[in-house]
Amino acid sequence: MDENGATEPRHIDPENTPPGAVAAYGRWVVRWRWPVLIATLALAAIAISGVRFLALEGDYRYHFTADNPELVAFEHIENTYTKIDNILFVLVPASGEVFERDTLDAVRWLTGQGWQIPYAIRVDSLSNFQHTTATADDLVVADLVGRDTAMDVASLQNVRDIALAEPQLAGRLVARDAGATAVNVTIRLPDGGGDEGEPARYANELAEQLRDAHPGMQVAVTGSIPLIYAMMDTPQRDAAVLVPIMYLVLLVAMFVFLRSLWAVLGLLLMIGLAAASAMGAAGWLGIPLSPPMGSATTIILTIAVADGVHLLVILADHMRKGQDRRAAMVESLVVNWHPVLLTTITTVIGFLSLNSAGIPPFNDLGNVTAIGVAAAWVLAVTLLPAFVAIVPYRARPLRVAARFSADAFSGWLIRHHRRILPATVVFSLACAAFIPTIELDDSFIDYFDETVPFRADAELALKTLSGIYQLHYSLGAGSDGGVSDPRYLASVAAFAAWLREQPEVDHVNTLSDTMKRLNKNMHGDDEAAYALPASRELAAQYLLLYEMSLPYGLDLNNQVDVRKSATRVTATVDNLSAVELRALNARAMAWLAAHTEPAMHGSGASASFMLANLSRRSIDSMVRGTSVAFALIALILVLSLHSLRIGLLSLVPNILPIVIAYGIWALVVGKIGMVFAIVTASSLGIIVDATVHFMSKYVRARRVHGATAEAAVRYAVATVGGALLTTFLILAAGFAVLAMSTFKLNEDFGLLIALTIVAALAADFLLLPALLIRLDRSGAGRPMEIASE
């Protein structure tokens, strides 16, 4: 008897290739290897040809469904007034003083050039600000810094005094300390969506020209258009760098673990075709290329490796036992068909659950990745066997240390399972305790690495002038022409005053300030008359006179609707996180509800506010979608293992890795954003891989060979332990490559998935065997020693 009290083990030969459909299929593939290889390559080529239909989706509205409340509010404001999208140039002179000839010349030049930016409909700056003055009974409206403006010291000081005292300029187009100024270009992309890249690239070219013409001047390019363009462009640039690195990492890892050049070439061909076929399928299906889709190729390349590794490891094992290459491949197909197909199905289910996120690009990512995973399975059971049957593949002898390690490890598991089980449970519970401390938040500026120009520009703008985020409120007056009602204007002014009191708000743009200035002008520029007009009739006359004096492109359509029944109040805020932006808007809505008429009630809207709500809504939806996916995977495991008890036990190592990964993330990082919505669904199908392969061998040992739980664990470790270790280490290394991304969504996604995979490997090699030995006592069983397959 051994130290566990068991009798001496009895040797049992490994299972022979059973007759059946899979074996017949394997023999057919091997026999017709050249036609199979050629046909597979031809079909892959047809799929890949769809890439010519791939189109870049440059409209950030694609991230939102048509019924998204924030998108509906955003489009309502854009349809009521002019468009909201903008490019903001921030100019910081080396002297630290804006009101000097060189800087004002730069502002005038950039103001003129701003109209040349594609889709520009309005340009606002110090130079073309419509300054109003009174001359006798006339209202004079003119550029603050026109072509004829004198540049002597007195004139510049006068412009400085006017600008810093004007609420519409100070804090918005000129810093309150006069250390920076801005030129704001309003962009109207074509209806039905447009490419933010075109105006953003043009703006960057203008900034470069300005830097060359004015050495020492800092020029930042920010605003909603550059923000969205950076979110589109950065993942694409990452893909150009990371995909080759991914191939290199996979190449090195596969060669280290498989030690065969032919095996590595076969796997590279398989995974490359799987990824390319998925992208081609996206083209055929009309799925556009959006930022999340940039990581689809990397994900598919990594996941596709698993199928091939399982086949090649078992192939090599049988060849070492004396079988020829082609017969061994048939054996490998028989052994792996069921578990590989099962893991493909569960992985596909996991990625398809991303459709519940309610974010079209994430839906596309899930669908295309699912297609790639399915394509990888098809290629693994067609192209790879045919390729191996053709090339002179040879299995290198297994190192004695490797054989000893598997046997020694399983022996250690059996001896210490009583300690492993509680230790693993305690560690998992400790990790779970940290999960509630995770802060669910997004900071869009922090999406970008410090090396990304947009982040540096946004931080420079915040430091010298203001944040780049805005909240727009459409305040209804209740009737046509109602914007001239003094009571309504008083409510607008009160709301603007409340916004200015908020610590997050840098500037407020409101019609009430314009009306106060016009009232002062029409009273001989008397400062005492800087107040709202006393009657509706006066306010309407002032407004009409002012509008008739404004030049083309600088009208009040950005603030007042056509029927004069509503105005827009715009708050420019610091570079807030998603939670902070939502909190500010909630306070603003509460103030409006408490202090104004119902027609003025409503939520703020902007591109940044839509993004701020995107993660919250997607997480809520993904909880439901992931729950359904997990239930389906659980059902599949129970049915495939033909046991409710064993099926439920196998769920434990598929839940705990996610718990452990998030617990460690909470402890080390403490904050997570939109990626939270997709990691669980994406990792769920992947981590089932080890469980399925381990449990398939364990159940076979128990049922076919009548083994005890201890002997069945030893058998499972001996047969699939090496393949699982190889597969999961390659998967972890592949996803860890994403940690090199300059785009935080990709970086966090890669790190979390890699962490989850490592936790899954530990759970399947430690917790699952301990659970089975402890709890699976059905049937008498007998101790035995089983040779690996």
PDB file of C-alpha atoms in Angstrom, residues 38 41 108 147 167 180 214 503 531 611 674 731:
ATOM      1  CA  ILE A  38      -5.733  23.067 -51.346  1.00  0.00           C
ATOM      2  CA  LEU A  41      -6.623  27.364 -48.624  1.00  0.00           C
ATOM      3  CA  ARG A 108      -5.714  86.285 -36.800  1.00  0.00           C
ATOM      4  CA  ARG A 147      -7.022  94.118 -39.626  1.00  0.00           C
ATOM      5  CA  PRO A 167     -17.678  86.855 -19.725  1.00  0.00           C
ATOM      6  CA  ALA A 180      -3.002  81.625 -23.271  1.00  0.00           C
ATOM      7  CA  HIS A 214       6.239  81.310 -34.205  1.00  0.00           C
ATOM      8  CA  PRO A 503     -15.673  74.018  -8.763  1.00  0.00           C
ATOM      9  CA  ALA A 531     -28.267  94.154 -16.553  1.00  0.00           C
ATOM     10  CA  LEU A 611     -19.067  58.462 -23.441  1.00  0.00           C
ATOM     11  CA  MET A 674     -15.394  50.393 -19.857  1.00  0.00           C
ATOM     12  CA  LEU A 731      -2.425  32.549 -24.296  1.00  0.00           C
TER      13      LEU A 731
END
